[in-house]
mmCIF file of the C-alpha atoms, coordinates in Angstrom:
data_MODEL
# 
_entry.id   MODEL 
# 
loop_
_atom_site.group_PDB 
_atom_site.id 
_atom_site.type_symbol 
_atom_site.label_atom_id 
_atom_site.label_alt_id 
_atom_site.label_comp_id 
_atom_site.label_asym_id 
_atom_site.label_entity_id 
_atom_site.label_seq_id 
_atom_site.pdbx_PDB_ins_code 
_atom_site.Cartn_x 
_atom_site.Cartn_y 
_atom_site.Cartn_z 
_atom_site.occupancy 
_atom_site.B_iso_or_equiv 
_atom_site.pdbx_formal_charge 
_atom_site.auth_seq_id 
_atom_site.auth_comp_id 
_atom_site.auth_asym_id 
_atom_site.auth_atom_id 
_atom_site.pdbx_PDB_model_num 
ATOM 1   C CA . LEU A 1 1   ? 173.686 -14.923 146.286 1.00 0.00 ? 1   LEU A CA 1 
ATOM 2   C CA . PRO A 1 2   ? 174.715 -14.959 149.867 1.00 0.00 ? 2   PRO A CA 1 
ATOM 3   C CA . LEU A 1 3   ? 172.737 -14.854 152.971 1.00 0.00 ? 3   LEU A CA 1 
ATOM 4   C CA . VAL A 1 4   ? 172.449 -11.974 155.217 1.00 0.00 ? 4   VAL A CA 1 
ATOM 5   C CA . LEU A 1 5   ? 172.366 -13.196 158.811 1.00 0.00 ? 5   LEU A CA 1 
ATOM 6   C CA . LEU A 1 6   ? 171.692 -10.749 162.147 1.00 0.00 ? 6   LEU A CA 1 
ATOM 7   C CA . ALA A 1 7   ? 170.506 -10.057 165.396 1.00 0.00 ? 7   ALA A CA 1 
ATOM 8   C CA . GLY A 1 8   ? 168.390 -7.079  166.241 1.00 0.00 ? 8   GLY A CA 1 
ATOM 9   C CA . ALA A 1 9   ? 165.455 -5.234  166.306 1.00 0.00 ? 9   ALA A CA 1 
ATOM 10  C CA . GLY A 1 10  ? 163.117 -2.115  165.701 1.00 0.00 ? 10  GLY A CA 1 
ATOM 11  C CA . LEU A 1 11  ? 161.709 -2.633  162.154 1.00 0.00 ? 11  LEU A CA 1 
ATOM 12  C CA . ASN A 1 12  ? 157.969 -3.589  161.409 1.00 0.00 ? 12  ASN A CA 1 
ATOM 13  C CA . LEU A 1 13  ? 158.012 -4.984  158.074 1.00 0.00 ? 13  LEU A CA 1 
ATOM 14  C CA . ALA A 1 14  ? 155.099 -7.561  158.060 1.00 0.00 ? 14  ALA A CA 1 
ATOM 15  C CA . VAL A 1 15  ? 151.561 -7.393  159.611 1.00 0.00 ? 15  VAL A CA 1 
ATOM 16  C CA . ALA A 1 16  ? 150.089 -10.714 161.077 1.00 0.00 ? 16  ALA A CA 1 
ATOM 17  C CA . GLU A 1 17  ? 147.009 -11.164 162.287 1.00 0.00 ? 17  GLU A CA 1 
ATOM 18  C CA . ASN A 1 18  ? 145.198 -14.403 164.160 1.00 0.00 ? 18  ASN A CA 1 
ATOM 19  C CA . SER A 1 19  ? 143.258 -16.675 161.933 1.00 0.00 ? 19  SER A CA 1 
ATOM 20  C CA . THR A 1 20  ? 141.780 -19.699 160.915 1.00 0.00 ? 20  THR A CA 1 
ATOM 21  C CA . GLY A 1 21  ? 141.766 -20.290 157.525 1.00 0.00 ? 21  GLY A CA 1 
ATOM 22  C CA . ALA A 1 22  ? 143.668 -23.343 155.381 1.00 0.00 ? 22  ALA A CA 1 
ATOM 23  C CA . CYS A 1 23  ? 146.956 -22.731 153.599 1.00 0.00 ? 23  CYS A CA 1 
ATOM 24  C CA . HIS A 1 24  ? 146.968 -20.159 150.156 1.00 0.00 ? 24  HIS A CA 1 
ATOM 25  C CA . PRO A 1 25  ? 149.845 -19.541 147.871 1.00 0.00 ? 25  PRO A CA 1 
ATOM 26  C CA . SER A 1 26  ? 150.979 -15.646 150.052 1.00 0.00 ? 26  SER A CA 1 
ATOM 27  C CA . CYS A 1 27  ? 150.862 -17.308 153.827 1.00 0.00 ? 27  CYS A CA 1 
ATOM 28  C CA . CYS A 1 28  ? 149.604 -20.465 155.382 1.00 0.00 ? 28  CYS A CA 1 
ATOM 29  C CA . ALA A 1 29  ? 147.244 -20.141 159.435 1.00 0.00 ? 29  ALA A CA 1 
ATOM 30  C CA . PRO A 1 30  ? 147.478 -19.262 161.556 1.00 0.00 ? 30  PRO A CA 1 
ATOM 31  C CA . GLY A 1 31  ? 148.067 -16.492 160.232 1.00 0.00 ? 31  GLY A CA 1 
ATOM 32  C CA . VAL A 1 32  ? 147.286 -13.982 157.857 1.00 0.00 ? 32  VAL A CA 1 
ATOM 33  C CA . CYS A 1 33  ? 149.389 -12.061 155.844 1.00 0.00 ? 33  CYS A CA 1 
ATOM 34  C CA . VAL A 1 34  ? 148.787 -8.315  154.706 1.00 0.00 ? 34  VAL A CA 1 
ATOM 35  C CA . GLU A 1 35  ? 151.744 -7.382  153.040 1.00 0.00 ? 35  GLU A CA 1 
ATOM 36  C CA . PRO A 1 36  ? 151.318 -3.180  152.892 1.00 0.00 ? 36  PRO A CA 1 
ATOM 37  C CA . GLU A 1 37  ? 151.047 -1.318  150.089 1.00 0.00 ? 37  GLU A CA 1 
ATOM 38  C CA . SER A 1 38  ? 154.940 0.035   148.251 1.00 0.00 ? 38  SER A CA 1 
ATOM 39  C CA . LYS A 1 39  ? 155.353 1.443   145.262 1.00 0.00 ? 39  LYS A CA 1 
ATOM 40  C CA . PHE A 1 40  ? 158.166 -0.067  144.626 1.00 0.00 ? 40  PHE A CA 1 
ATOM 41  C CA . LYS A 1 41  ? 159.396 -3.560  146.223 1.00 0.00 ? 41  LYS A CA 1 
ATOM 42  C CA . HIS A 1 42  ? 161.473 -6.602  145.968 1.00 0.00 ? 42  HIS A CA 1 
ATOM 43  C CA . VAL A 1 43  ? 160.914 -9.790  147.372 1.00 0.00 ? 43  VAL A CA 1 
ATOM 44  C CA . LEU A 1 44  ? 161.749 -13.156 147.356 1.00 0.00 ? 44  LEU A CA 1 
ATOM 45  C CA . PRO A 1 45  ? 158.112 -15.592 146.416 1.00 0.00 ? 45  PRO A CA 1 
ATOM 46  C CA . ILE A 1 46  ? 158.843 -17.607 149.866 1.00 0.00 ? 46  ILE A CA 1 
ATOM 47  C CA . LYS A 1 47  ? 155.787 -19.861 151.357 1.00 0.00 ? 47  LYS A CA 1 
ATOM 48  C CA . PRO A 1 48  ? 155.581 -18.919 154.810 1.00 0.00 ? 48  PRO A CA 1 
ATOM 49  C CA . ARG A 1 49  ? 156.852 -22.924 156.789 1.00 0.00 ? 49  ARG A CA 1 
ATOM 50  C CA . LEU A 1 50  ? 156.080 -24.436 160.766 1.00 0.00 ? 50  LEU A CA 1 
ATOM 51  C CA . GLN A 1 51  ? 159.568 -24.918 162.453 1.00 0.00 ? 51  GLN A CA 1 
ATOM 52  C CA . TRP A 1 52  ? 159.417 -27.755 164.834 1.00 0.00 ? 52  TRP A CA 1 
ATOM 53  C CA . ASN A 1 53  ? 158.663 -27.637 167.816 1.00 0.00 ? 53  ASN A CA 1 
ATOM 54  C CA . ILE A 1 54  ? 161.123 -29.040 169.807 1.00 0.00 ? 54  ILE A CA 1 
ATOM 55  C CA . GLY A 1 55  ? 164.676 -29.591 171.080 1.00 0.00 ? 55  GLY A CA 1 
ATOM 56  C CA . GLY A 1 56  ? 164.067 -25.431 172.169 1.00 0.00 ? 56  GLY A CA 1 
ATOM 57  C CA . GLY A 1 57  ? 162.696 -24.773 169.590 1.00 0.00 ? 57  GLY A CA 1 
ATOM 58  C CA . PHE A 1 58  ? 164.176 -24.073 165.272 1.00 0.00 ? 58  PHE A CA 1 
ATOM 59  C CA . CYS A 1 59  ? 162.888 -20.476 164.816 1.00 0.00 ? 59  CYS A CA 1 
ATOM 60  C CA . GLY A 1 60  ? 167.215 -19.774 163.642 1.00 0.00 ? 60  GLY A CA 1 
ATOM 61  C CA . SER A 1 61  ? 167.177 -23.156 161.610 1.00 0.00 ? 61  SER A CA 1 
ATOM 62  C CA . THR A 1 62  ? 164.318 -22.636 160.066 1.00 0.00 ? 62  THR A CA 1 
ATOM 63  C CA . SER A 1 63  ? 164.856 -19.222 159.078 1.00 0.00 ? 63  SER A CA 1 
ATOM 64  C CA . VAL A 1 64  ? 167.550 -19.854 157.370 1.00 0.00 ? 64  VAL A CA 1 
ATOM 65  C CA . GLN A 1 65  ? 166.053 -22.570 155.095 1.00 0.00 ? 65  GLN A CA 1 
ATOM 66  C CA . VAL A 1 66  ? 163.229 -20.427 154.779 1.00 0.00 ? 66  VAL A CA 1 
ATOM 67  C CA . MET A 1 67  ? 166.386 -17.892 153.294 1.00 0.00 ? 67  MET A CA 1 
ATOM 68  C CA . MET A 1 68  ? 168.155 -21.227 150.972 1.00 0.00 ? 68  MET A CA 1 
ATOM 69  C CA . MET A 1 69  ? 164.672 -22.524 149.740 1.00 0.00 ? 69  MET A CA 1 
ATOM 70  C CA . GLY A 1 70  ? 164.575 -18.855 148.530 1.00 0.00 ? 70  GLY A CA 1 
ATOM 71  C CA . LEU A 1 71  ? 167.506 -19.010 146.361 1.00 0.00 ? 71  LEU A CA 1 
ATOM 72  C CA . GLY A 1 72  ? 167.203 -22.645 145.465 1.00 0.00 ? 72  GLY A CA 1 
ATOM 73  C CA . ALA A 1 73  ? 168.814 -24.973 148.010 1.00 0.00 ? 73  ALA A CA 1 
ATOM 74  C CA . TRP A 1 74  ? 165.891 -26.974 150.975 1.00 0.00 ? 74  TRP A CA 1 
ATOM 75  C CA . VAL A 1 75  ? 168.432 -28.315 153.218 1.00 0.00 ? 75  VAL A CA 1 
ATOM 76  C CA . SER A 1 76  ? 166.543 -29.736 156.498 1.00 0.00 ? 76  SER A CA 1 
ATOM 77  C CA . GLU A 1 77  ? 166.720 -28.177 160.269 1.00 0.00 ? 77  GLU A CA 1 
ATOM 78  C CA . ASP A 1 78  ? 168.478 -31.068 161.708 1.00 0.00 ? 78  ASP A CA 1 
ATOM 79  C CA . LEU A 1 79  ? 171.390 -30.671 159.714 1.00 0.00 ? 79  LEU A CA 1 
ATOM 80  C CA . ILE A 1 80  ? 170.873 -26.601 159.273 1.00 0.00 ? 80  ILE A CA 1 
ATOM 81  C CA . ARG A 1 81  ? 171.804 -27.101 163.899 1.00 0.00 ? 81  ARG A CA 1 
ATOM 82  C CA . LYS A 1 82  ? 174.436 -29.767 162.716 1.00 0.00 ? 82  LYS A CA 1 
ATOM 83  C CA . ALA A 1 83  ? 176.788 -27.174 160.909 1.00 0.00 ? 83  ALA A CA 1 
ATOM 84  C CA . ASN A 1 84  ? 177.697 -25.928 163.913 1.00 0.00 ? 84  ASN A CA 1 
ATOM 85  C CA . ILE A 1 85  ? 178.781 -28.301 165.384 1.00 0.00 ? 85  ILE A CA 1 
ATOM 86  C CA . GLY A 1 86  ? 181.687 -27.226 167.709 1.00 0.00 ? 86  GLY A CA 1 
ATOM 87  C CA . ALA A 1 87  ? 180.915 -23.586 167.848 1.00 0.00 ? 87  ALA A CA 1 
ATOM 88  C CA . PRO A 1 88  ? 179.330 -21.276 170.654 1.00 0.00 ? 88  PRO A CA 1 
ATOM 89  C CA . CYS A 1 89  ? 176.224 -22.116 171.732 1.00 0.00 ? 89  CYS A CA 1 
ATOM 90  C CA . HIS A 1 90  ? 174.394 -20.543 174.500 1.00 0.00 ? 90  HIS A CA 1 
ATOM 91  C CA . GLY A 1 91  ? 170.735 -22.224 173.676 1.00 0.00 ? 91  GLY A CA 1 
ATOM 92  C CA . HIS A 1 92  ? 169.409 -25.272 173.137 1.00 0.00 ? 92  HIS A CA 1 
ATOM 93  C CA . HIS A 1 93  ? 171.977 -28.882 172.563 1.00 0.00 ? 93  HIS A CA 1 
ATOM 94  C CA . GLU A 1 94  ? 173.144 -31.894 172.842 1.00 0.00 ? 94  GLU A CA 1 
ATOM 95  C CA . PRO A 1 95  ? 175.583 -33.959 171.770 1.00 0.00 ? 95  PRO A CA 1 
ATOM 96  C CA . GLY A 1 96  ? 176.510 -34.846 168.721 1.00 0.00 ? 96  GLY A CA 1 
ATOM 97  C CA . GLU A 1 97  ? 173.248 -32.745 167.055 1.00 0.00 ? 97  GLU A CA 1 
ATOM 98  C CA . GLY A 1 98  ? 174.337 -29.418 166.962 1.00 0.00 ? 98  GLY A CA 1 
ATOM 99  C CA . CYS A 1 99  ? 172.834 -25.924 168.560 1.00 0.00 ? 99  CYS A CA 1 
ATOM 100 C CA . GLU A 1 100 ? 170.703 -23.658 168.025 1.00 0.00 ? 100 GLU A CA 1 
ATOM 101 C CA . VAL A 1 101 ? 170.905 -21.078 165.059 1.00 0.00 ? 101 VAL A CA 1 
ATOM 102 C CA . GLY A 1 102 ? 171.422 -18.137 167.559 1.00 0.00 ? 102 GLY A CA 1 
ATOM 103 C CA . PRO A 1 103 ? 173.349 -14.482 167.322 1.00 0.00 ? 103 PRO A CA 1 
ATOM 104 C CA . GLU A 1 104 ? 176.238 -16.776 169.009 1.00 0.00 ? 104 GLU A CA 1 
ATOM 105 C CA . ASN A 1 105 ? 176.656 -18.373 165.833 1.00 0.00 ? 105 ASN A CA 1 
ATOM 106 C CA . TYR A 1 106 ? 175.526 -17.671 162.806 1.00 0.00 ? 106 TYR A CA 1 
ATOM 107 C CA . ALA A 1 107 ? 178.842 -16.715 161.397 1.00 0.00 ? 107 ALA A CA 1 
ATOM 108 C CA . ASP A 1 108 ? 179.747 -20.764 162.201 1.00 0.00 ? 108 ASP A CA 1 
ATOM 109 C CA . THR A 1 109 ? 176.435 -22.332 161.134 1.00 0.00 ? 109 THR A CA 1 
ATOM 110 C CA . ALA A 1 110 ? 177.090 -20.974 157.046 1.00 0.00 ? 110 ALA A CA 1 
ATOM 111 C CA . LYS A 1 111 ? 180.430 -21.667 157.220 1.00 0.00 ? 111 LYS A CA 1 
ATOM 112 C CA . GLY A 1 112 ? 179.765 -25.441 157.624 1.00 0.00 ? 112 GLY A CA 1 
ATOM 113 C CA . LEU A 1 113 ? 176.434 -25.213 155.034 1.00 0.00 ? 113 LEU A CA 1 
ATOM 114 C CA . ARG A 1 114 ? 179.461 -23.649 152.859 1.00 0.00 ? 114 ARG A CA 1 
ATOM 115 C CA . LEU A 1 115 ? 177.306 -20.425 152.503 1.00 0.00 ? 115 LEU A CA 1 
ATOM 116 C CA . LYS A 1 116 ? 178.582 -17.074 152.496 1.00 0.00 ? 116 LYS A CA 1 
ATOM 117 C CA . ALA A 1 117 ? 177.261 -14.503 154.781 1.00 0.00 ? 117 ALA A CA 1 
ATOM 118 C CA . ASP A 1 118 ? 177.663 -11.007 156.320 1.00 0.00 ? 118 ASP A CA 1 
ATOM 119 C CA . VAL A 1 119 ? 176.859 -11.085 160.162 1.00 0.00 ? 119 VAL A CA 1 
ATOM 120 C CA . TRP A 1 120 ? 175.806 -7.517  161.520 1.00 0.00 ? 120 TRP A CA 1 
ATOM 121 C CA . ASP A 1 121 ? 179.091 -6.233  162.962 1.00 0.00 ? 121 ASP A CA 1 
ATOM 122 C CA . TYR A 1 122 ? 177.793 -6.069  167.269 1.00 0.00 ? 122 TYR A CA 1 
ATOM 123 C CA . THR A 1 123 ? 180.656 -3.947  167.615 1.00 0.00 ? 123 THR A CA 1 
ATOM 124 C CA . GLN A 1 124 ? 179.776 -0.568  166.164 1.00 0.00 ? 124 GLN A CA 1 
ATOM 125 C CA . PRO A 1 125 ? 178.987 2.713   167.830 1.00 0.00 ? 125 PRO A CA 1 
ATOM 126 C CA . LYS A 1 126 ? 175.378 2.853   170.235 1.00 0.00 ? 126 LYS A CA 1 
ATOM 127 C CA . PRO A 1 127 ? 172.916 3.532   169.202 1.00 0.00 ? 127 PRO A CA 1 
ATOM 128 C CA . GLN A 1 128 ? 172.861 1.199   165.645 1.00 0.00 ? 128 GLN A CA 1 
ATOM 129 C CA . ALA A 1 129 ? 169.212 1.172   164.808 1.00 0.00 ? 129 ALA A CA 1 
ATOM 130 C CA . LYS A 1 130 ? 170.277 3.926   161.894 1.00 0.00 ? 130 LYS A CA 1 
ATOM 131 C CA . ALA A 1 131 ? 172.748 1.564   161.037 1.00 0.00 ? 131 ALA A CA 1 
ATOM 132 C CA . PHE A 1 132 ? 171.175 -1.660  161.461 1.00 0.00 ? 132 PHE A CA 1 
ATOM 133 C CA . LYS A 1 133 ? 168.711 -0.365  159.033 1.00 0.00 ? 133 LYS A CA 1 
ATOM 134 C CA . VAL A 1 134 ? 170.835 1.262   156.481 1.00 0.00 ? 134 VAL A CA 1 
ATOM 135 C CA . TRP A 1 135 ? 172.456 -2.161  156.652 1.00 0.00 ? 135 TRP A CA 1 
ATOM 136 C CA . ILE A 1 136 ? 169.321 -4.271  155.993 1.00 0.00 ? 136 ILE A CA 1 
ATOM 137 C CA . LYS A 1 137 ? 167.747 -2.604  153.327 1.00 0.00 ? 137 LYS A CA 1 
ATOM 138 C CA . SER A 1 138 ? 171.268 -2.733  151.471 1.00 0.00 ? 138 SER A CA 1 
ATOM 139 C CA . HIS A 1 139 ? 170.821 -7.049  151.435 1.00 0.00 ? 139 HIS A CA 1 
ATOM 140 C CA . LEU A 1 140 ? 167.379 -6.743  150.635 1.00 0.00 ? 140 LEU A CA 1 
ATOM 141 C CA . VAL A 1 141 ? 167.572 -4.340  147.696 1.00 0.00 ? 141 VAL A CA 1 
ATOM 142 C CA . ARG A 1 142 ? 169.773 -6.831  146.138 1.00 0.00 ? 142 ARG A CA 1 
ATOM 143 C CA . GLY A 1 143 ? 167.543 -9.456  146.559 1.00 0.00 ? 143 GLY A CA 1 
ATOM 144 C CA . HIS A 1 144 ? 169.535 -11.159 149.500 1.00 0.00 ? 144 HIS A CA 1 
ATOM 145 C CA . PRO A 1 145 ? 167.426 -12.885 152.157 1.00 0.00 ? 145 PRO A CA 1 
ATOM 146 C CA . VAL A 1 146 ? 168.796 -11.601 155.995 1.00 0.00 ? 146 VAL A CA 1 
ATOM 147 C CA . MET A 1 147 ? 167.595 -13.236 159.027 1.00 0.00 ? 147 MET A CA 1 
ATOM 148 C CA . TRP A 1 148 ? 167.058 -10.867 162.151 1.00 0.00 ? 148 TRP A CA 1 
ATOM 149 C CA . ALA A 1 149 ? 166.369 -11.729 166.203 1.00 0.00 ? 149 ALA A CA 1 
ATOM 150 C CA . PRO A 1 150 ? 163.408 -9.052  167.262 1.00 0.00 ? 150 PRO A CA 1 
ATOM 151 C CA . ILE A 1 151 ? 162.071 -9.017  170.362 1.00 0.00 ? 151 ILE A CA 1 
ATOM 152 C CA . GLU A 1 152 ? 158.829 -10.348 171.619 1.00 0.00 ? 152 GLU A CA 1 
ATOM 153 C CA . LYS A 1 153 ? 155.959 -8.426  172.547 1.00 0.00 ? 153 LYS A CA 1 
ATOM 154 C CA . GLY A 1 154 ? 155.542 -9.029  176.286 1.00 0.00 ? 154 GLY A CA 1 
ATOM 155 C CA . ALA A 1 155 ? 157.389 -9.716  179.977 1.00 0.00 ? 155 ALA A CA 1 
ATOM 156 C CA . PHE A 1 156 ? 159.839 -12.738 178.406 1.00 0.00 ? 156 PHE A CA 1 
ATOM 157 C CA . PRO A 1 157 ? 163.475 -12.089 179.558 1.00 0.00 ? 157 PRO A CA 1 
ATOM 158 C CA . HIS A 1 158 ? 164.470 -11.069 176.221 1.00 0.00 ? 158 HIS A CA 1 
ATOM 159 C CA . GLN A 1 159 ? 167.206 -13.252 176.856 1.00 0.00 ? 159 GLN A CA 1 
ATOM 160 C CA . PRO A 1 160 ? 166.658 -16.627 176.345 1.00 0.00 ? 160 PRO A CA 1 
ATOM 161 C CA . TYR A 1 161 ? 170.105 -18.077 177.369 1.00 0.00 ? 161 TYR A CA 1 
ATOM 162 C CA . GLY A 1 162 ? 171.102 -15.251 178.986 1.00 0.00 ? 162 GLY A CA 1 
ATOM 163 C CA . PRO A 1 163 ? 174.001 -12.045 177.474 1.00 0.00 ? 163 PRO A CA 1 
ATOM 164 C CA . ALA A 1 164 ? 176.634 -14.207 176.484 1.00 0.00 ? 164 ALA A CA 1 
ATOM 165 C CA . SER A 1 165 ? 173.441 -15.400 173.496 1.00 0.00 ? 165 SER A CA 1 
ATOM 166 C CA . THR A 1 166 ? 173.259 -11.763 172.597 1.00 0.00 ? 166 THR A CA 1 
ATOM 167 C CA . PRO A 1 167 ? 176.235 -10.683 171.181 1.00 0.00 ? 167 PRO A CA 1 
ATOM 168 C CA . GLY A 1 168 ? 177.281 -6.699  172.030 1.00 0.00 ? 168 GLY A CA 1 
ATOM 169 C CA . GLY A 1 169 ? 174.773 -6.151  175.123 1.00 0.00 ? 169 GLY A CA 1 
ATOM 170 C CA . GLY A 1 170 ? 171.325 -6.950  172.647 1.00 0.00 ? 170 GLY A CA 1 
ATOM 171 C CA . ALA A 1 171 ? 168.042 -8.938  173.454 1.00 0.00 ? 171 ALA A CA 1 
ATOM 172 C CA . PHE A 1 172 ? 166.330 -10.785 171.501 1.00 0.00 ? 172 PHE A CA 1 
ATOM 173 C CA . ASP A 1 173 ? 163.515 -13.805 171.655 1.00 0.00 ? 173 ASP A CA 1 
ATOM 174 C CA . HIS A 1 174 ? 162.528 -15.339 168.033 1.00 0.00 ? 174 HIS A CA 1 
ATOM 175 C CA . HIS A 1 175 ? 164.585 -15.423 164.853 1.00 0.00 ? 175 HIS A CA 1 
ATOM 176 C CA . GLU A 1 176 ? 162.806 -14.794 161.680 1.00 0.00 ? 176 GLU A CA 1 
ATOM 177 C CA . PRO A 1 177 ? 163.535 -14.812 157.970 1.00 0.00 ? 177 PRO A CA 1 
ATOM 178 C CA . ILE A 1 178 ? 162.912 -10.750 156.122 1.00 0.00 ? 178 ILE A CA 1 
ATOM 179 C CA . ILE A 1 179 ? 162.461 -12.101 152.183 1.00 0.00 ? 179 ILE A CA 1 
ATOM 180 C CA . GLY A 1 180 ? 161.835 -8.630  150.938 1.00 0.00 ? 180 GLY A CA 1 
ATOM 181 C CA . ILE A 1 181 ? 161.465 -4.605  151.566 1.00 0.00 ? 181 ILE A CA 1 
ATOM 182 C CA . GLY A 1 182 ? 158.537 -2.651  150.085 1.00 0.00 ? 182 GLY A CA 1 
ATOM 183 C CA . SER A 1 183 ? 158.502 1.204   149.824 1.00 0.00 ? 183 SER A CA 1 
ATOM 184 C CA . ASN A 1 184 ? 156.771 4.336   148.506 1.00 0.00 ? 184 ASN A CA 1 
ATOM 185 C CA . HIS A 1 185 ? 160.293 5.706   147.844 1.00 0.00 ? 185 HIS A CA 1 
ATOM 186 C CA . GLN A 1 186 ? 163.019 4.077   145.204 1.00 0.00 ? 186 GLN A CA 1 
ATOM 187 C CA . LEU A 1 187 ? 164.972 1.955   146.550 1.00 0.00 ? 187 LEU A CA 1 
# 
């Protein structure tokens, strides 16, 4: 199965609330994951992960790691970053250590890891929201995990490393894996 790497915003697929509870099979503190009820769903059996909070953050690497684990392979966050050495990099990087995984290097990171990947076509006519949602769903219903880059609530810059880090003039603050889909309508 291929990994699907993309950037965008606009979907609410899960709910997270603050908690002080310990880990249990479906969620880890500080989050309490509440899966919305749905008649139809396809969700990969992946447990939540914690990202390293050094070197500019590892949310992109953690997202790729989670998706790979859902398909039976574990690769460290460090090696995922190193898979894109030489690729475009507008995020945190150090010589020989690779770059934060971001929209500018999704395809190169996947290639460096020898993964099949489909990267969202940022050059499509705007607005892209409807086509983007169809594209995400087309992968999720086939059991392909998807990585997206949503905009966080608040007054963040929404282009953490400037316009060059957001192909197609987009915006993002974070990277997250999407590992499933649920609906009250046939998938």
